[in-house]
Amino acid sequence: MGRYLARRLLQFIPVVIGTMFLLHYITTLGIQFNGDPVRALFGDRPPPAEVLEAIRARYGLDNDCLNQRGNPCVGMFIDRVGQYLQGDFGQSIRMGDRPVTEIVLERAPVTIRLTAIAIVFETVVGIVIGVMAALRKDKFVDNGVRIVTTLLISTPIFVFGVLVQVFGALALRRWLLANDAPDWTSDMFSPVYNVDNPWLSLVVPGIVLGAVSLASIARLTRTSLIENLRADYVRTARAKGLPPRRTIGVHALRNSLIPVVTYIGIDIGMLMGGALITETIFSIPGIGQLVFLAVEFQDALVIIGVVTLLVLVFLVANLIVDVLYAVLDPRIRYD
Amino acid sequence: MTDTVIESKKSPDRSALGRVHFDETAPLLEVQDLKVEFHTRYGVAQAVNGVSFRLDEGETLGILGESGCGKSVTAQAIMGILDSPPAKIAGGSIRFRGVDLLKMDERTRRHVRQNKIAIIFQDALSSLNPVFTVGWQLAEVYRKHTGATRAQAKVKAAELLELVGIPGAKQRANSFPHQFSGGQRQRVMIAMALALEPDVIIADEPTTALDVTVQAQVMRLLADLQKSMQMGLILITHDMGVMAEVADHLCVMYAGEAVERASVHQLYEHPAHPYTKGLLESIPRIDLKGEELRAIKGLPPPLTDLPPGCSFHPRCGFARDRCKVDHPPLYEVPGNRGSACHYWEEVIES
Amino acid sequence: MTDAPAITVQPEPDHQPPPRGDQKKEVSRSLWADGWRELRSKPLFWVSMVIVLAVSSMAVLPGLWASGDPAQCLLARGSQGPSSQHPFGYTFQGCDMWAAIVHGTSKSLAVALLATTLLTVFGMLVGTLAGYFPGIVDTLLSRFTDIFFGLPFLLGAVVFLAVVPVRNVWTIAAVIAILGWTTIARVMRGSVLATKNKDFVEAARALGASNARVILRHILPNAMAPIIVLATIYLGIYVGVEATLTYLGVGFQRPNTTWGLLIAEGQPYALQGSAHLLIFPCAFLVLTVLAFIMLGDLLRDAFDPRGR
C-alpha cells in the first residue's frame, strides 16, 4: 500500500504543477491578447501612466512579459506558485480589492452545503435504483430506470435547472401557497436562494445539481452489478449455501461499488461546473456564482485565483479517491 | 480434522436439516435419468439428456468427457446452482441418501449445499471473491452454517488452511486470493469445500488449470482427504491419466448423455463404446513413436441440434444404418457395466 | 456412411476453422456484421437515426424545413403564444419560433461535430501511442493527459472562452476539444493495452510486421469499438455543452441564432407566463441530445460481445 501511495504522490505533484501552469498560460495569453485589465478599469479617461503602473504593481500585473504575445511568463508563474504556497491567491480588481481567499471563504459554506446535498442525493438514490434495475433486468423497473436515466443524461443541467425553476419553483409554489400547504414546502420550492432557509432552499438546486450524476451512477451500478452477478465467485458463494440476500448484498455488491467510487472522483469536477450553472440560475451566493460574476466583470485575477483553487481541490479529491480505490480493491494495493 | 465442527444451538443447518429424513441405508448419491435443458435464443439445448449414475460412500466416481458434453451442468444441477432461466431441470431425480433433492424447497436445499454436498471449481482465481481475504471467505462458511462466532470461525479457518497444506496458515488467512499461487489457491478451494465435512465432494476439473507437477500434489491431497473423511468424490475431468489413477468407477459422457458406465479397470482394458475406445486410442503413447496421432474425426454436435438416432454416429467407425435412426439406451453389459451402443459386443472384442 | 470400420470425416460446415491468414479479418468482419444485424432489428435505432438525420438536414438545409425567415421579426408580435398558423409561436423579439429553432440548428451541430472530430482524432492519437509504447512514452503521455484532465470541464471552458478574442464555431469547438480529449485518450489507451496482448497481435509481430502496420491494421480496428460509442455520445453531449456555454454568456452572442440563446432569452419571459418561449427550444435541444445518446447506447450494446 505504501508503494502505491508513494507512486500516486509522485504522479500527483508534476500534474498539479502542470495543470496550474496550463491555467496560467491561458490566462496570460488572454491578458496579452485582450489588453491590460487594469487599463480597462478606467474606460475613456485613464489616469497618468505612473498611477497605472503602480496599480499594476500592486496586483502583480507589472511584468514585462505581459506585453509579449505568446510569452509563457515562467518567472511570473514561479512567483505565483510561491504566493499560492503562502496561501495568497491574489486580489480582486473589481470586487472591492479584497483577497481572493477571503471572498472564497465567505462563499464556501453555501457551495459546500449545495454540493453535499447533491452528492448525498445522487449516491443514495443512484445506487438504490441501479441495484433495483440490475436485479430486475429487462423487466419493467429496469426499462423504466434506463429510460429515465437516458433522459436525464440528455438534459443539460441548465435546461433541467431552468425548467425546474419555472415550473417547479413558480407554478408548484403558487399552487402550494394557494392551497395552504405548510410553510416549509413553499420554502423548499423558492425560485431563488433564501438566506433564511439555508438548507431548505438548497434542496431543489441540490437535486438539480445531482440529477445528471445520479443517472450516471445508476447506470454504472446497474452494469457493474449485472456483470458481477454473472461472475464465478458469486457461483461459489451460492455453492456455499449462502442465501441470495448475502450472495448479492455482500459478495456481488462489494465488488460492484468499486467503479462507482472511482466515478465520484471524476464527478467532483462535473459538480464544480454544475455548481456554476446551478448557482447562477438559482441566485445562490456561492463559489460558482463567483466564477460567473468574475467572468462577467472580467476580473482576471479573481478568475485565475478561484479556478486555481478549485483545480487544486479537484486534484486532491481525485488523489483521495484513488487511495480509497486501493482500500476497496486489494488487487490494486499490492501491485 | 482435529475437532468436530462446532454446532451451536442456533445453527441454522441443524434446524433445517433436522426436519428431513435421510435414509442411511440408501446409496449416498443416486442420479436417475436427469434431464437439463437450456432455453437460449437459438433454440432449446439438451445439455443433459437422461444421465444416471450412482455414488457410494468412500468411492470415487469419475465423469469423463470433452468440453461441452454436459458434465459441469450435471455437477451444478446436483448442487442446485444452475441459473434458472435459462436452465431448466426437465426431468429425473437426484437422490441424496434416498431424498430427492429436486423435490426439496430451496431453503432446505440451501442447507444441504455445503453441508452435505460441496463443490470445487476449476478456476480458483475467478471462483474466489477478490476483495475478501481467504480467511474471511472460509470463516463465512462456519459463521453462516453453524452459527459460530467470528473468533471461533477464524480459528477454524486457519485450521482448515493448515489441513490442506498451506504453510504459515494463520498469517496467510489474512491474504487475498490473488496473492496465492495457482496450486495454493486450489487448495484453498478444497479447504472451503471440506469445511463442514460434507458427505459428497464434486470436483469439477480441479487440476485442469494447473501445472502437471502441481496437479499431482493437489490430486494426492484430495485423495488423502477423501480417504480420511470417508467422503464420496465425484471427479469431473477430461484428463484420462488423472482419471485412471484416482477413480474407482467411471461414467463417460458425450453430447449430454452417459454413453458408458464401468469400473476403471474394465473401461481402460476393454472399452464397450466406440467413443471411449476412440478417446483411449487418442492418448499419445511412447511405444507408438513415429506413428500418426489418432484422433476422433469431426466435432461434437451442437446441443440444440442433435443428430437423430445415436448422437455419436456421424463420427463412429462402428456405425451401421441402425445407428442413424435408433437411439441406443444404456444396455446392461455383464460385469455391472453399461454401454449406449447397439454393437457393444463388437467394440469389446475389437 | 460405409460399413468399413475406417473412420470417415464428417465435419460440420460452420465449425470448420477459417483459413489462417484471414482469421483476424473474419473475426472483425463478423463482429461488425453481427452488430449491424442486431442494430437493424431494434426500433429505437431507427427512431434515433430518423431524428439525427432530420436534425442534420435542418442544419444543412434550413430552408427545406422552415419557410419563415428568422430575421423577419416584428416586436409587436413579441412573445405571442402558439396559434393555428404558427404552432410554435413567436420569440420575445417577435421572430417565428419554428424558423428560429430550425436556423439555430446549424451552429449548434457544427460546434458539436467539429469538437468531437478534433478531440476524437487527438485523443485516439495520444491514447494509441501511450498504450502501444510502454515505459517513458506512456509515462509522459499519461502525465500530459492528466494535466489536461485536471481542469474541470466547465470551469476550464468558461476561463478559456473568457480570453478568446472572438467566439465563433471554430473557437468554441477548439475550446471544447482542448478540454474534452482526455477521456478518449484514456479509453483508447486502455483499449489498446488490452488488444496489444492478444495472440493475433503477437502473431503479426512474429511475422515481421512493422509497428505502424501492427497498429493500423491489427490493433486499431479491434480497439476502436468503445471510441465509436463514446464519439457518438459526445456528439450529443457537446450539443448540450454548446447550449450551456451560450446560456452562460461565454458561447455564441447575438446576432447568431442558437438554441442556447433562445433559452437564455426565453427564460425571464417564461417566468411571466409565456412558457412556450422556453419549452420549444428546450424540447428540441433535449430531443437532439437524446437521439445521439440513445444511438451511442445502442451501438455499445450491439458491439459489446459480452453483452450477448
PDB file of C-alpha atoms in Angstrom, chain B residues 17-157:
ATOM      1  CA  LEU B  17     -31.909 -30.428   8.106  1.00  0.00           C
ATOM      2  CA  GLY B  18     -33.330 -31.892  11.246  1.00  0.00           C
ATOM      3  CA  ARG B  19     -36.691 -32.000   9.563  1.00  0.00           C
ATOM      4  CA  VAL B  20     -35.506 -34.047   6.620  1.00  0.00           C
ATOM      5  CA  HIS B  21     -35.461 -37.794   6.949  1.00  0.00           C
ATOM      6  CA  PHE B  22     -32.294 -39.140   5.366  1.00  0.00           C
ATOM      7  CA  ASP B  23     -32.089 -42.867   4.813  1.00  0.00           C
ATOM      8  CA  GLU B  24     -28.654 -44.045   5.914  1.00  0.00           C
ATOM      9  CA  THR B  25     -29.073 -47.322   4.091  1.00  0.00           C
ATOM     10  CA  ALA B  26     -29.785 -45.754   0.728  1.00  0.00           C
ATOM     11  CA  PRO B  27     -26.893 -45.084  -1.643  1.00  0.00           C
ATOM     12  CA  LEU B  28     -25.023 -41.872  -0.937  1.00  0.00           C
ATOM     13  CA  LEU B  29     -25.931 -40.191  -4.210  1.00  0.00           C
ATOM     14  CA  GLU B  30     -28.069 -41.577  -6.969  1.00  0.00           C
ATOM     15  CA  VAL B  31     -28.837 -39.678 -10.129  1.00  0.00           C
ATOM     16  CA  GLN B  32     -31.563 -41.137 -12.305  1.00  0.00           C
ATOM     17  CA  ASP B  33     -32.456 -40.096 -15.803  1.00  0.00           C
ATOM     18  CA  LEU B  34     -31.502 -36.450 -15.227  1.00  0.00           C
ATOM     19  CA  LYS B  35     -32.548 -34.067 -17.963  1.00  0.00           C
ATOM     20  CA  VAL B  36     -31.476 -30.437 -18.110  1.00  0.00           C
ATOM     21  CA  GLU B  37     -32.465 -28.021 -20.857  1.00  0.00           C
ATOM     22  CA  PHE B  38     -31.130 -24.580 -21.721  1.00  0.00           C
ATOM     23  CA  HIS B  39     -33.546 -22.201 -23.352  1.00  0.00           C
ATOM     24  CA  THR B  40     -31.495 -19.869 -25.494  1.00  0.00           C
ATOM     25  CA  ARG B  41     -32.350 -17.534 -28.331  1.00  0.00           C
ATOM     26  CA  TYR B  42     -31.008 -20.143 -30.746  1.00  0.00           C
ATOM     27  CA  GLY B  43     -33.307 -22.861 -29.522  1.00  0.00           C
ATOM     28  CA  VAL B  44     -33.504 -25.375 -26.723  1.00  0.00           C
ATOM     29  CA  ALA B  45     -30.222 -27.108 -25.950  1.00  0.00           C
ATOM     30  CA  GLN B  46     -30.396 -30.563 -24.390  1.00  0.00           C
ATOM     31  CA  ALA B  47     -27.436 -30.110 -22.124  1.00  0.00           C
ATOM     32  CA  VAL B  48     -28.113 -33.253 -20.118  1.00  0.00           C
ATOM     33  CA  ASN B  49     -30.233 -35.931 -21.675  1.00  0.00           C
ATOM     34  CA  GLY B  50     -31.073 -38.791 -19.381  1.00  0.00           C
ATOM     35  CA  VAL B  51     -27.950 -39.322 -17.293  1.00  0.00           C
ATOM     36  CA  SER B  52     -27.892 -41.878 -14.487  1.00  0.00           C
ATOM     37  CA  PHE B  53     -25.154 -42.895 -12.097  1.00  0.00           C
ATOM     38  CA  ARG B  54     -24.591 -43.806  -8.517  1.00  0.00           C
ATOM     39  CA  LEU B  55     -22.035 -42.932  -5.902  1.00  0.00           C
ATOM     40  CA  ASP B  56     -21.362 -44.899  -2.741  1.00  0.00           C
ATOM     41  CA  GLU B  57     -19.516 -43.907   0.399  1.00  0.00           C
ATOM     42  CA  GLY B  58     -15.751 -43.785   0.140  1.00  0.00           C
ATOM     43  CA  GLU B  59     -15.920 -44.237  -3.612  1.00  0.00           C
ATOM     44  CA  THR B  60     -14.591 -42.067  -6.378  1.00  0.00           C
ATOM     45  CA  LEU B  61     -16.772 -41.747  -9.430  1.00  0.00           C
ATOM     46  CA  GLY B  62     -15.161 -40.215 -12.459  1.00  0.00           C
ATOM     47  CA  ILE B  63     -17.200 -38.362 -15.075  1.00  0.00           C
ATOM     48  CA  LEU B  64     -15.209 -38.263 -18.262  1.00  0.00           C
ATOM     49  CA  GLY B  65     -15.916 -36.324 -21.406  1.00  0.00           C
ATOM     50  CA  GLU B  66     -14.975 -33.466 -23.683  1.00  0.00           C
ATOM     51  CA  SER B  67     -15.804 -29.821 -23.090  1.00  0.00           C
ATOM     52  CA  GLY B  68     -19.459 -29.189 -23.624  1.00  0.00           C
ATOM     53  CA  CYS B  69     -20.642 -32.754 -23.013  1.00  0.00           C
ATOM     54  CA  GLY B  70     -22.707 -31.750 -20.001  1.00  0.00           C
ATOM     55  CA  LYS B  71     -20.501 -32.816 -17.113  1.00  0.00           C
ATOM     56  CA  SER B  72     -20.358 -29.397 -15.456  1.00  0.00           C
ATOM     57  CA  VAL B  73     -24.062 -28.875 -15.949  1.00  0.00           C
ATOM     58  CA  THR B  74     -24.701 -32.207 -14.230  1.00  0.00           C
ATOM     59  CA  ALA B  75     -22.491 -31.170 -11.332  1.00  0.00           C
ATOM     60  CA  GLN B  76     -24.232 -27.837 -10.976  1.00  0.00           C
ATOM     61  CA  ALA B  77     -27.613 -29.472 -11.216  1.00  0.00           C
ATOM     62  CA  ILE B  78     -26.700 -31.700  -8.312  1.00  0.00           C
ATOM     63  CA  MET B  79     -25.640 -28.643  -6.339  1.00  0.00           C
ATOM     64  CA  GLY B  80     -28.720 -26.778  -7.459  1.00  0.00           C
ATOM     65  CA  ILE B  81     -26.858 -23.690  -8.574  1.00  0.00           C
ATOM     66  CA  LEU B  82     -27.886 -23.536 -12.215  1.00  0.00           C
ATOM     67  CA  ASP B  83     -29.235 -20.196 -13.383  1.00  0.00           C
ATOM     68  CA  SER B  84     -32.829 -20.940 -13.710  1.00  0.00           C
ATOM     69  CA  PRO B  85     -33.657 -19.229 -16.627  1.00  0.00           C
ATOM     70  CA  PRO B  86     -32.073 -20.159 -18.973  1.00  0.00           C
ATOM     71  CA  ALA B  87     -31.545 -23.596 -17.450  1.00  0.00           C
ATOM     72  CA  LYS B  88     -34.440 -25.829 -16.667  1.00  0.00           C
ATOM     73  CA  ILE B  89     -34.486 -29.225 -14.977  1.00  0.00           C
ATOM     74  CA  ALA B  90     -36.707 -31.146 -17.328  1.00  0.00           C
ATOM     75  CA  GLY B  91     -36.879 -34.463 -15.572  1.00  0.00           C
ATOM     76  CA  GLY B  92     -35.231 -37.141 -13.486  1.00  0.00           C
ATOM     77  CA  SER B  93     -34.242 -37.326  -9.860  1.00  0.00           C
ATOM     78  CA  ILE B  94     -31.195 -36.695  -7.726  1.00  0.00           C
ATOM     79  CA  ARG B  95     -31.395 -38.689  -4.550  1.00  0.00           C
ATOM     80  CA  PHE B  96     -29.108 -37.990  -1.652  1.00  0.00           C
ATOM     81  CA  ARG B  97     -29.469 -40.756   0.892  1.00  0.00           C
ATOM     82  CA  GLY B  98     -32.838 -41.524  -0.575  1.00  0.00           C
ATOM     83  CA  VAL B  99     -34.206 -37.977  -0.546  1.00  0.00           C
ATOM     84  CA  ASP B 100     -34.875 -36.372  -3.942  1.00  0.00           C
ATOM     85  CA  LEU B 101     -33.085 -33.014  -3.934  1.00  0.00           C
ATOM     86  CA  LEU B 102     -35.076 -31.795  -6.921  1.00  0.00           C
ATOM     87  CA  LYS B 103     -38.236 -32.002  -4.908  1.00  0.00           C
ATOM     88  CA  MET B 104     -36.842 -30.077  -1.978  1.00  0.00           C
ATOM     89  CA  ASP B 105     -37.752 -26.476  -1.317  1.00  0.00           C
ATOM     90  CA  GLU B 106     -34.963 -24.022  -1.910  1.00  0.00           C
ATOM     91  CA  ARG B 107     -34.401 -23.142   1.734  1.00  0.00           C
ATOM     92  CA  THR B 108     -33.785 -26.712   2.771  1.00  0.00           C
ATOM     93  CA  ARG B 109     -31.713 -27.308  -0.333  1.00  0.00           C
ATOM     94  CA  ARG B 110     -29.516 -24.395   0.620  1.00  0.00           C
ATOM     95  CA  HIS B 111     -28.694 -26.133   3.854  1.00  0.00           C
ATOM     96  CA  VAL B 112     -27.825 -29.314   2.036  1.00  0.00           C
ATOM     97  CA  ARG B 113     -25.402 -27.335  -0.086  1.00  0.00           C
ATOM     98  CA  GLN B 114     -22.009 -27.143   1.522  1.00  0.00           C
ATOM     99  CA  ASN B 115     -23.171 -29.180   4.500  1.00  0.00           C
ATOM    100  CA  LYS B 116     -23.765 -32.466   2.757  1.00  0.00           C
ATOM    101  CA  ILE B 117     -22.587 -31.878  -0.793  1.00  0.00           C
ATOM    102  CA  ALA B 118     -19.836 -29.442  -1.715  1.00  0.00           C
ATOM    103  CA  ILE B 119     -18.155 -28.478  -4.976  1.00  0.00           C
ATOM    104  CA  ILE B 120     -14.686 -27.427  -6.087  1.00  0.00           C
ATOM    105  CA  PHE B 121     -14.474 -25.377  -9.266  1.00  0.00           C
ATOM    106  CA  GLN B 122     -11.828 -25.280 -11.919  1.00  0.00           C
ATOM    107  CA  ASP B 123     -10.540 -21.734 -11.898  1.00  0.00           C
ATOM    108  CA  ALA B 124      -9.799 -20.840  -8.315  1.00  0.00           C
ATOM    109  CA  LEU B 125      -8.776 -17.284  -9.135  1.00  0.00           C
ATOM    110  CA  SER B 126     -12.125 -16.310 -10.555  1.00  0.00           C
ATOM    111  CA  SER B 127     -14.037 -18.552  -8.176  1.00  0.00           C
ATOM    112  CA  LEU B 128     -12.832 -16.769  -5.084  1.00  0.00           C
ATOM    113  CA  ASN B 129     -14.055 -13.295  -4.246  1.00  0.00           C
ATOM    114  CA  PRO B 130     -11.124 -10.962  -4.931  1.00  0.00           C
ATOM    115  CA  VAL B 131     -11.987  -8.360  -2.317  1.00  0.00           C
ATOM    116  CA  PHE B 132     -12.231 -10.554   0.759  1.00  0.00           C
ATOM    117  CA  THR B 133      -9.390 -12.360   2.465  1.00  0.00           C
ATOM    118  CA  VAL B 134      -9.167 -16.087   2.155  1.00  0.00           C
ATOM    119  CA  GLY B 135      -9.638 -16.463   5.891  1.00  0.00           C
ATOM    120  CA  TRP B 136     -12.808 -14.373   5.762  1.00  0.00           C
ATOM    121  CA  GLN B 137     -14.266 -16.476   2.946  1.00  0.00           C
ATOM    122  CA  LEU B 138     -13.526 -19.681   4.814  1.00  0.00           C
ATOM    123  CA  ALA B 139     -14.824 -18.340   8.098  1.00  0.00           C
ATOM    124  CA  GLU B 140     -18.018 -17.242   6.378  1.00  0.00           C
ATOM    125  CA  VAL B 141     -18.961 -20.884   5.895  1.00  0.00           C
ATOM    126  CA  TYR B 142     -18.808 -21.503   9.616  1.00  0.00           C
ATOM    127  CA  ARG B 143     -20.500 -18.299  10.633  1.00  0.00           C
ATOM    128  CA  LYS B 144     -23.431 -18.790   8.299  1.00  0.00           C
ATOM    129  CA  HIS B 145     -23.974 -22.506   8.610  1.00  0.00           C
ATOM    130  CA  THR B 146     -23.091 -23.345  12.184  1.00  0.00           C
ATOM    131  CA  GLY B 147     -23.728 -20.081  13.966  1.00  0.00           C
ATOM    132  CA  ALA B 148     -20.122 -19.871  15.119  1.00  0.00           C
ATOM    133  CA  THR B 149     -18.806 -16.532  16.362  1.00  0.00           C
ATOM    134  CA  ARG B 150     -16.231 -14.549  14.404  1.00  0.00           C
ATOM    135  CA  ALA B 151     -13.457 -15.611  16.695  1.00  0.00           C
ATOM    136  CA  GLN B 152     -14.357 -19.280  16.572  1.00  0.00           C
ATOM    137  CA  ALA B 153     -14.747 -19.187  12.816  1.00  0.00           C
ATOM    138  CA  LYS B 154     -11.373 -17.517  12.418  1.00  0.00           C
ATOM    139  CA  VAL B 155      -9.687 -20.306  14.323  1.00  0.00           C
ATOM    140  CA  LYS B 156     -11.406 -22.952  12.228  1.00  0.00           C
ATOM    141  CA  ALA B 157     -10.410 -21.156   9.047  1.00  0.00           C
TER     142      ALA B 157
END
